[in-house]
C-alpha cells in the first residue's frame, strides 16, 4: 500500500507564515511522500530480481530513512499547527510533566527555542522517553540521524531554511515566534492519561 500525502491546506492563512511559504513547504513534503513510495517499489523490484546484495540495493536502503523521516517529520510538524494556535491546557498531564521535567513551562519553552536556534539545519523535537518517563528537547541534524530510539515525538519544529527563509530571511528567531503562536497543544485525553498520567 502506497503512502498518500496528507492535505494541510487548512493551514493556509495562518498568522506569521505566508501562503507562498506554506505551499512551497507542502510541495517539498509531497516530494518526500513520492520518493518514499518510489524507494519501496524499487527495493521490492531489486529483491524480486535477486539483487538484494548489490551496492545499488544497499544505497537505496540507506536512502529510505531520509525520505521516510522527511515525510513523517513534516506530518508531525504540520499536524501540530493550527490557525490562531491552541495554548496548552494547564490541567493536562502533559503540562504537568513539562513543569516537572523542566521546572516550568517557561523553562521548557526557552530551552526548546534555544534548541531551534542552534546553528545548522535540522529539527527541534520534544521527545518523551517512555522507558525513563521523561521529556527531552533534542536537535536532529538530518532526517535520518539523531533520533532517540524508542522515544515518542510530542512536538516537532522544522528549522531547515525552507521552513522560514521566504518570509524571514535569516531571522530564524522571528520564525520560531510565529511557529509558537501556531502550535496546537490539543492532546487526546486518553493519550494524555496513557503517556503522562502515571509518571
Coordinates of N, CA and C in Angstrom, one line a residue:
X1 N 0.8 -1.2 0.0 CA 0.0 0.0 0.0 C 0.9 1.2 0.0
X2 N 0.6 2.1 -0.9 CA 1.4 3.3 -1.1 C 1.0 4.4 0.0
X3 N 2.0 5.1 0.4 CA 1.7 6.3 1.3 C 1.1 7.4 0.5
X4 N 0.2 8.1 1.1 CA -0.5 9.2 0.5 C -0.2 10.5 1.2
X5 N 0.1 11.5 0.5 CA 0.4 12.8 1.1 C -0.9 13.4 1.7
X6 N -0.7 13.9 2.9 CA -1.9 14.4 3.6 C -2.1 15.9 3.2
X7 N -3.3 16.3 3.3 CA -3.6 17.7 2.8 C -3.6 18.6 4.1
X8 N -2.7 19.6 4.0 CA -2.5 20.5 5.1 C -3.0 21.9 4.7
X9 N -3.8 22.0 3.7 CA -4.2 23.4 3.2 C -5.0 24.2 4.2
X10 N -5.6 23.5 5.2 CA -6.3 24.2 6.2 C -5.4 25.2 7.0
X11 N -4.1 25.0 6.8 CA -3.1 25.9 7.5 C -2.9 27.2 6.7
X12 N -3.4 27.3 5.4 CA -3.2 28.5 4.7 C -3.9 29.6 5.4
X13 N -3.3 30.8 5.4 CA -3.9 31.9 6.2 C -3.4 32.0 7.6
X14 N -2.5 31.1 8.0 CA -2.0 31.1 9.4 C -1.2 32.4 9.6
X15 N -1.3 33.0 10.7 CA -0.6 34.2 11.0 C 0.9 33.9 11.1
X16 N 1.7 34.7 10.5 CA 3.2 34.6 10.6 C 3.8 33.7 9.6
X17 N 3.1 32.9 8.8 CA 3.6 32.0 7.8 C 2.8 32.3 6.5
X18 N 3.4 32.9 5.5 CA 2.7 33.2 4.3 C 2.2 32.0 3.5
X19 N 1.2 32.2 2.7 CA 0.7 31.1 1.9 C 1.7 30.6 0.9
X20 N 2.5 31.5 0.4 CA 3.6 31.1 -0.5 C 4.6 30.2 0.2
X21 N 5.0 30.6 1.4 CA 5.9 29.7 2.2 C 5.3 28.3 2.4
X22 N 4.1 28.3 2.9 CA 3.4 27.1 3.2 C 3.2 26.2 1.9
X23 N 2.8 26.8 0.8 CA 2.6 26.0 -0.4 C 3.9 25.4 -0.9
X24 N 5.0 26.1 -0.8 CA 6.3 25.6 -1.1 C 6.7 24.4 -0.2
X25 N 6.4 24.6 1.1 CA 6.7 23.6 2.1 C 5.8 22.4 1.8
X26 N 4.6 22.5 1.5 CA 3.7 21.4 1.2 C 4.3 20.6 0.0
X27 N 4.7 21.3 -1.0 CA 5.3 20.7 -2.2 C 6.5 19.9 -1.8
X28 N 7.4 20.4 -1.0 CA 8.6 19.7 -0.5 C 8.2 18.4 0.2
X29 N 7.2 18.5 1.1 CA 6.7 17.4 1.8 C 6.1 16.3 0.9
X30 N 5.4 16.7 -0.2 CA 4.8 15.8 -1.1 C 5.9 15.0 -1.9
X31 N 7.0 15.7 -2.1 CA 8.2 15.1 -2.7 C 8.7 13.9 -1.8
X32 N 8.7 14.1 -0.5 CA 9.2 13.0 0.4 C 8.2 11.8 0.3
X33 N 6.9 12.1 0.2 CA 6.0 11.0 0.1 C 6.2 10.3 -1.2
X34 N 6.3 11.0 -2.3 CA 6.6 10.4 -3.6 C 7.8 9.5 -3.6
X35 N 8.9 10.1 -3.1 CA 10.2 9.4 -3.1 C 10.2 8.2 -2.1
X36 N 9.4 8.3 -1.0 CA 9.3 7.1 -0.1 C 8.6 5.9 -0.9
X37 N 7.6 6.2 -1.6 CA 6.9 5.2 -2.4 C 7.8 4.7 -3.5
X38 N 8.5 5.5 -4.2 CA 9.4 5.1 -5.3 C 10.5 4.1 -4.7
X39 N 11.0 4.5 -3.5 CA 12.1 3.6 -2.9 C 11.5 2.3 -2.5
X40 N 10.3 2.2 -2.0 CA 9.6 1.0 -1.6 C 9.5 0.1 -2.9
X41 N 9.0 0.7 -4.0 CA 8.8 0.0 -5.2 C 10.2 -0.5 -5.8
X42 N 11.1 0.3 -5.8 CA 12.4 0.0 -6.4 C 13.1 -1.1 -5.5
X43 N 13.1 -1.0 -4.2 CA 13.7 -2.0 -3.4 C 13.0 -3.4 -3.6
X44 N 11.6 -3.3 -3.7 CA 10.9 -4.6 -3.9 C 11.3 -5.2 -5.2
X45 N 11.5 -4.4 -6.3 CA 11.8 -4.9 -7.6 C 13.2 -5.6 -7.5
X46 N 14.2 -4.9 -6.8 CA 15.5 -5.4 -6.7 C 15.5 -6.8 -5.9
X47 N 14.7 -6.8 -4.9 CA 14.6 -8.1 -4.1 C 14.1 -9.2 -5.0
X48 N 13.0 -8.9 -5.8 CA 12.5 -10.0 -6.7 C 13.5 -10.4 -7.7
X49 N 14.3 -9.5 -8.1 CA 15.4 -9.9 -9.1 C 16.6 -10.5 -8.5
X50 N 16.6 -10.7 -7.2 CA 17.7 -11.4 -6.5 C 18.9 -10.4 -6.4
X51 N 18.6 -9.1 -6.4 CA 19.7 -8.2 -6.3 C 19.8 -7.5 -4.9
X52 N 19.3 -8.1 -3.9 CA 19.4 -7.5 -2.6 C 20.8 -7.4 -2.0
X53 N 21.8 -8.1 -2.5 CA 23.1 -7.9 -2.1 C 24.0 -7.0 -2.9
X54 N 23.3 -6.2 -3.8 CA 24.1 -5.3 -4.6 C 24.3 -3.9 -4.0
X55 N 25.3 -3.2 -4.4 CA 25.5 -1.9 -3.9 C 24.4 -0.9 -4.2
X56 N 23.7 -1.1 -5.3 CA 22.5 -0.3 -5.7 C 21.4 -0.5 -4.6
X57 N 21.2 -1.7 -4.3 CA 20.2 -2.0 -3.2 C 20.6 -1.4 -1.9
X58 N 21.8 -1.5 -1.5 CA 22.3 -1.0 -0.3 C 22.1 0.5 -0.2
X59 N 22.5 1.2 -1.3 CA 22.3 2.7 -1.3 C 20.9 3.1 -1.2
X60 N 20.0 2.4 -1.9 CA 18.6 2.7 -1.8 C 18.0 2.5 -0.4
X61 N 18.5 1.4 0.2 CA 18.0 1.0 1.5 C 18.5 2.1 2.5
X62 N 19.7 2.6 2.3 CA 20.3 3.7 3.2 C 19.5 5.0 3.0
X63 N 19.1 5.2 1.8 CA 18.3 6.4 1.5 C 16.9 6.4 2.0
X64 N 16.4 5.2 2.2 CA 15.0 5.1 2.7 C 14.7 5.9 3.9
X65 N 15.6 5.8 4.9 CA 15.3 6.6 6.2 C 15.2 8.1 6.0
X66 N 16.0 8.6 5.1 CA 16.0 10.0 4.8 C 14.6 10.4 4.3
X67 N 14.1 9.7 3.2 CA 12.9 10.0 2.6 C 11.7 9.8 3.5
X68 N 11.7 8.6 4.2 CA 10.5 8.3 5.1 C 10.5 9.3 6.3
X69 N 11.6 9.6 6.9 CA 11.6 10.5 8.0 C 11.2 11.9 7.5
X70 N 11.7 12.3 6.3 CA 11.3 13.6 5.8 C 9.8 13.7 5.6
X71 N 9.2 12.6 5.2 CA 7.7 12.6 5.1 C 7.1 12.7 6.5
X72 N 7.5 11.8 7.4 CA 6.8 11.7 8.7 C 7.0 12.9 9.6
X73 N 8.3 13.4 9.6 CA 8.6 14.6 10.4 C 7.7 15.8 10.0
X74 N 7.5 15.9 8.6 CA 6.7 17.0 8.2 C 5.2 16.8 8.6
X75 N 4.8 15.6 8.6 CA 3.4 15.3 9.0 C 3.2 15.7 10.5
X76 N 4.2 15.4 11.3 CA 4.1 15.8 12.7 C 4.2 17.3 12.9
X77 N 5.1 17.9 12.1 CA 5.2 19.4 12.2 C 3.9 20.1 11.8
X78 N 3.4 19.8 10.6 CA 2.2 20.4 10.2 C 1.0 20.0 11.0
X79 N 1.0 18.8 11.5 CA -0.1 18.3 12.3 C -0.3 18.9 13.6
X80 N 0.8 19.6 14.2 CA 0.7 20.3 15.5 C 0.5 21.8 15.3
X81 N 0.1 22.2 14.1 CA -0.2 23.7 13.9 C -1.6 23.9 13.6
X82 N -2.1 25.1 13.9 CA -3.4 25.5 13.6 C -3.5 27.0 13.5
X83 N -4.4 27.5 12.8 CA -4.6 29.0 12.7 C -5.0 29.5 14.1
X84 N -4.3 30.5 14.6 CA -4.5 31.0 15.9 C -3.9 30.3 17.0
X85 N -3.4 29.1 16.8 CA -2.8 28.3 17.8 C -3.8 27.9 18.9
X86 N -3.4 26.9 19.7 CA -4.2 26.5 20.9 C -3.3 26.3 22.0
X87 N -3.4 27.1 23.0 CA -2.5 27.0 24.2 C -2.6 25.7 24.9
X88 N -1.5 25.4 25.6 CA -1.5 24.1 26.3 C -2.5 24.2 27.5
X89 N -3.2 23.2 27.7 CA -4.1 23.2 28.9 C -3.4 22.8 30.1
X90 N -3.4 23.7 31.1 CA -2.6 23.5 32.3 C -3.2 22.4 33.2
X91 N -4.3 21.9 32.8 CA -4.9 20.7 33.6 C -4.5 19.4 33.0
X92 N -3.7 19.4 31.9 CA -3.3 18.1 31.3 C -2.1 17.5 32.0
X93 N -2.0 16.2 31.9 CA -0.8 15.5 32.4 C 0.5 16.0 31.7
X94 N 0.3 16.3 30.4 CA 1.5 16.7 29.6 C 2.0 18.0 30.1
X95 N 1.1 19.0 30.4 CA 1.6 20.2 31.0 C 2.3 20.0 32.3
X96 N 1.7 19.2 33.2 CA 2.3 18.9 34.5 C 3.7 18.2 34.3
X97 N 3.8 17.3 33.3 CA 5.1 16.6 33.0 C 6.1 17.6 32.6
X98 N 5.7 18.6 31.7 CA 6.7 19.6 31.3 C 7.2 20.4 32.5
X99 N 6.3 20.8 33.4 CA 6.7 21.5 34.6 C 7.6 20.7 35.4
X100 N 7.3 19.4 35.6 CA 8.1 18.6 36.5 C 9.5 18.4 35.9
X101 N 9.6 18.1 34.6 CA 10.9 17.8 34.0 C 11.7 19.1 33.7
X102 N 11.1 20.2 33.5 CA 11.9 21.4 33.1 C 11.8 22.5 34.2
X103 N 11.0 22.3 35.3 CA 10.9 23.3 36.3 C 9.7 24.3 36.1
X104 N 9.4 24.5 34.8 CA 8.3 25.4 34.5 C 8.1 25.3 33.0
X105 N 6.9 25.6 32.5 CA 6.6 25.7 31.1 C 7.5 26.7 30.4
X106 N 7.7 27.8 31.1 CA 8.6 28.8 30.5 C 10.0 28.3 30.3
X107 N 10.5 27.5 31.3 CA 11.9 27.0 31.2 C 11.9 26.0 30.0
X108 N 10.9 25.2 29.8 CA 10.9 24.3 28.7 C 10.9 25.1 27.4
X109 N 10.0 26.1 27.3 CA 9.9 26.9 26.0 C 11.2 27.6 25.7
X110 N 11.9 28.1 26.7 CA 13.2 28.8 26.5 C 14.2 27.8 26.0
X111 N 14.2 26.6 26.5 CA 15.2 25.5 26.1 C 14.8 25.0 24.7
X112 N 13.5 24.9 24.4 CA 13.1 24.4 23.1 C 13.5 25.4 22.0
X113 N 13.2 26.7 22.3 CA 13.6 27.7 21.3 C 15.1 27.8 21.1
X114 N 15.9 27.7 22.2 CA 17.3 27.7 22.1 C 17.8 26.5 21.3
X115 N 17.2 25.3 21.4 CA 17.5 24.2 20.6 C 17.2 24.5 19.1
X116 N 16.1 25.2 18.8 CA 15.8 25.5 17.5 C 16.7 26.6 16.9
X117 N 17.3 27.4 17.7 CA 18.2 28.4 17.3 C 19.7 28.0 17.0
X118 N 20.0 26.7 17.3 CA 21.3 26.2 17.1 C 21.7 26.4 15.6
X119 N 23.0 26.7 15.4 CA 23.4 26.9 14.0 C 23.3 25.5 13.3
X120 N 22.9 25.6 12.0 CA 22.8 24.5 11.2 C 21.3 24.2 10.8
X121 N 21.2 23.2 10.0 CA 19.8 22.8 9.5 C 19.3 21.6 10.3
X122 N 18.1 21.5 10.5 CA 17.5 20.3 11.2 C 16.2 20.6 11.7
X123 N 16.0 19.9 12.9 CA 14.7 19.9 13.5 C 14.9 20.0 15.0
X124 N 14.0 20.7 15.7 CA 13.9 20.7 17.2 C 12.8 19.8 17.6
X125 N 13.0 18.9 18.5 CA 11.9 17.9 18.8 C 11.8 17.8 20.3
X126 N 10.6 17.9 20.8 CA 10.3 17.5 22.2 C 9.9 16.0 22.2
X127 N 10.8 15.2 22.8 CA 10.6 13.8 22.8 C 10.2 13.3 24.2
X128 N 9.4 12.3 24.2 CA 9.1 11.6 25.5 C 9.7 10.3 25.5
X129 N 10.7 10.1 26.5 CA 11.3 8.8 26.7 C 10.4 8.0 27.6
X130 N 9.7 7.0 26.9 CA 8.7 6.2 27.7 C 9.4 5.4 28.7
X131 N 10.6 4.8 28.4 CA 11.3 4.0 29.4 C 11.7 4.7 30.6
X132 N 12.2 5.9 30.5 CA 12.6 6.6 31.7 C 11.5 7.6 32.2
X133 N 10.5 7.8 31.4 CA 9.4 8.6 31.8 C 9.8 10.1 31.9
X134 N 10.6 10.5 30.9 CA 11.0 12.0 30.9 C 10.9 12.6 29.6
X135 N 10.7 13.9 29.6 CA 10.7 14.7 28.3 C 12.1 15.2 28.1
X136 N 12.4 15.3 26.8 CA 13.8 15.8 26.4 C 13.6 16.7 25.1
X137 N 14.3 17.8 25.1 CA 14.4 18.6 23.9 C 15.6 18.1 23.1
X138 N 15.5 17.9 21.8 CA 16.6 17.2 21.1 C 16.7 18.0 19.7
X139 N 18.0 18.1 19.3 CA 18.3 18.6 17.9 C 18.5 17.4 17.0
X140 N 17.8 17.4 15.9 CA 18.1 16.4 14.9 C 18.7 17.1 13.7
X141 N 19.9 16.7 13.3 CA 20.6 17.4 12.3 C 20.1 17.1 10.9
X142 N 19.9 15.8 10.6 CA 19.3 15.4 9.3 C 18.1 14.5 9.6
X143 N 17.3 14.3 8.6 CA 16.1 13.5 8.9 C 16.4 12.1 9.5
X144 N 17.5 11.5 9.0 CA 17.7 10.1 9.3 C 18.8 9.9 10.4
X145 N 19.2 10.9 11.1 CA 20.2 10.8 12.2 C 19.9 11.7 13.4
X146 N 20.1 11.1 14.5 CA 19.9 11.9 15.7 C 18.7 11.6 16.5
X147 N 17.8 10.8 16.0 CA 16.6 10.4 16.7 C 16.9 9.6 17.9
X148 N 16.1 9.7 18.9 CA 16.2 8.9 20.1 C 15.4 7.6 20.0
X149 N 16.1 6.5 20.0 CA 15.5 5.2 19.7 C 14.4 4.9 20.8
X150 N 13.2 4.6 20.4 CA 12.1 4.3 21.3 C 11.4 5.4 21.9
X151 N 11.9 6.7 21.7 CA 11.2 7.8 22.3 C 10.1 8.3 21.3
X152 N 9.1 8.9 21.9 CA 7.9 9.4 21.1 C 8.0 10.9 20.9
X153 N 7.9 11.4 19.6 CA 7.9 12.8 19.4 C 6.6 13.4 19.8
X154 N 6.7 14.5 20.6 CA 5.5 15.2 21.1 C 5.3 16.5 20.2
X155 N 6.3 17.2 20.0 CA 6.3 18.4 19.2 C 7.5 18.5 18.3
X156 N 7.3 18.9 17.0 CA 8.4 19.0 16.1 C 8.4 20.3 15.5
X157 N 9.6 21.0 15.4 CA 9.7 22.3 14.7 C 10.7 22.1 13.7
X158 N 10.4 22.4 12.4 CA 11.3 22.4 11.3 C 12.1 23.6 11.3
X159 N 13.4 23.5 11.3 CA 14.3 24.6 11.3 C 15.3 24.5 10.1
X160 N 14.9 23.7 9.1 CA 15.6 23.9 7.8 C 15.2 25.2 7.2
X161 N 16.1 25.8 6.4 CA 15.8 27.1 5.8 C 14.5 27.2 5.0
X162 N 14.1 26.1 4.4 CA 12.9 26.1 3.6 C 11.6 26.4 4.5
X163 N 11.7 26.2 5.8 CA 10.6 26.5 6.7 C 10.4 28.0 7.0
X164 N 11.4 28.8 6.7 CA 11.3 30.2 7.1 C 11.9 31.2 6.2
X165 N 12.8 30.9 5.3 CA 13.6 31.9 4.5 C 12.7 32.8 3.7
X166 N 11.7 32.2 3.0 CA 10.8 33.1 2.2 C 10.2 34.2 2.9
X167 N 9.8 34.0 4.2 CA 9.2 35.0 5.0 C 10.2 35.8 5.9
X168 N 11.2 35.1 6.4 CA 12.0 35.7 7.4 C 13.5 35.9 7.1
X169 N 13.9 35.5 5.9 CA 15.3 35.5 5.5 C 16.1 34.7 6.6
X170 N 17.1 35.4 7.1 CA 17.9 34.7 8.1 C 17.4 34.9 9.6
X171 N 16.3 35.5 9.7 CA 15.8 35.8 11.1 C 15.0 34.6 11.6
X172 N 15.7 33.6 12.0 CA 15.1 32.4 12.5 C 14.3 32.6 13.7
X173 N 14.8 33.4 14.6 CA 14.1 33.7 15.9 C 12.7 34.2 15.6
X174 N 12.5 35.0 14.6 CA 11.2 35.6 14.3 C 10.2 34.4 13.8
X175 N 10.8 33.5 13.0 CA 10.1 32.4 12.6 C 9.6 31.5 13.7
X176 N 10.6 31.3 14.7 CA 10.3 30.4 15.8 C 9.1 31.1 16.6
X177 N 9.1 32.4 16.8 CA 8.0 33.0 17.5 C 6.7 32.8 16.7
X178 N 6.7 32.9 15.4 CA 5.5 32.7 14.6 C 5.0 31.2 14.8
X179 N 6.0 30.3 14.8 CA 5.6 28.9 15.0 C 4.9 28.7 16.3
X180 N 5.5 29.3 17.4 CA 4.9 29.1 18.7 C 3.5 29.6 18.8
X181 N 3.2 30.7 18.0 CA 1.8 31.2 18.0 C 0.9 30.3 17.3
X182 N 1.4 29.4 16.5 CA 0.6 28.5 15.7 C 0.5 27.1 16.3
X183 N 1.2 26.8 17.4 CA 1.2 25.4 17.9 C -0.3 25.0 18.4
X184 N -0.7 23.8 18.1 CA -1.9 23.3 18.6 C -1.5 22.3 19.6
X185 N -1.7 22.7 20.9 CA -1.4 21.8 22.0 C -2.5 20.9 22.4
X186 N -3.5 20.8 21.6 CA -4.6 19.8 21.9 C -4.0 18.4 22.0
X187 N -4.4 17.7 23.1 CA -4.0 16.3 23.2 C -5.2 15.5 23.6
X188 N -5.3 14.3 23.0 CA -6.4 13.4 23.3 C -6.3 13.0 24.7
X189 N -7.4 13.1 25.5 CA -7.4 12.8 26.9 C -6.9 11.4 27.2
X190 N -7.2 10.4 26.4 CA -6.7 9.0 26.6 C -5.2 8.9 26.4
X191 N -4.7 9.6 25.4 CA -3.3 9.6 25.2 C -2.6 10.4 26.3
X192 N -3.1 11.5 26.7 CA -2.6 12.2 27.8 C -2.5 11.4 29.1
X193 N -3.5 10.6 29.4 CA -3.5 9.8 30.5 C -2.6 8.6 30.4
X194 N -2.6 8.0 29.2 CA -1.7 6.8 28.9 C -0.3 7.1 29.0
X195 N 0.1 8.2 28.4 CA 1.6 8.6 28.3 C 2.1 9.2 29.6
X196 N 1.3 10.2 30.1 CA 1.8 11.0 31.2 C 1.1 10.9 32.5
X197 N 0.1 10.1 32.6 CA -0.7 10.1 33.8 C -0.1 9.4 35.0
X198 N 0.8 8.4 34.7 CA 1.4 7.7 35.8 C 2.8 8.1 36.1
X199 N 3.4 9.1 35.4 CA 4.8 9.4 35.5 C 5.0 10.6 36.3

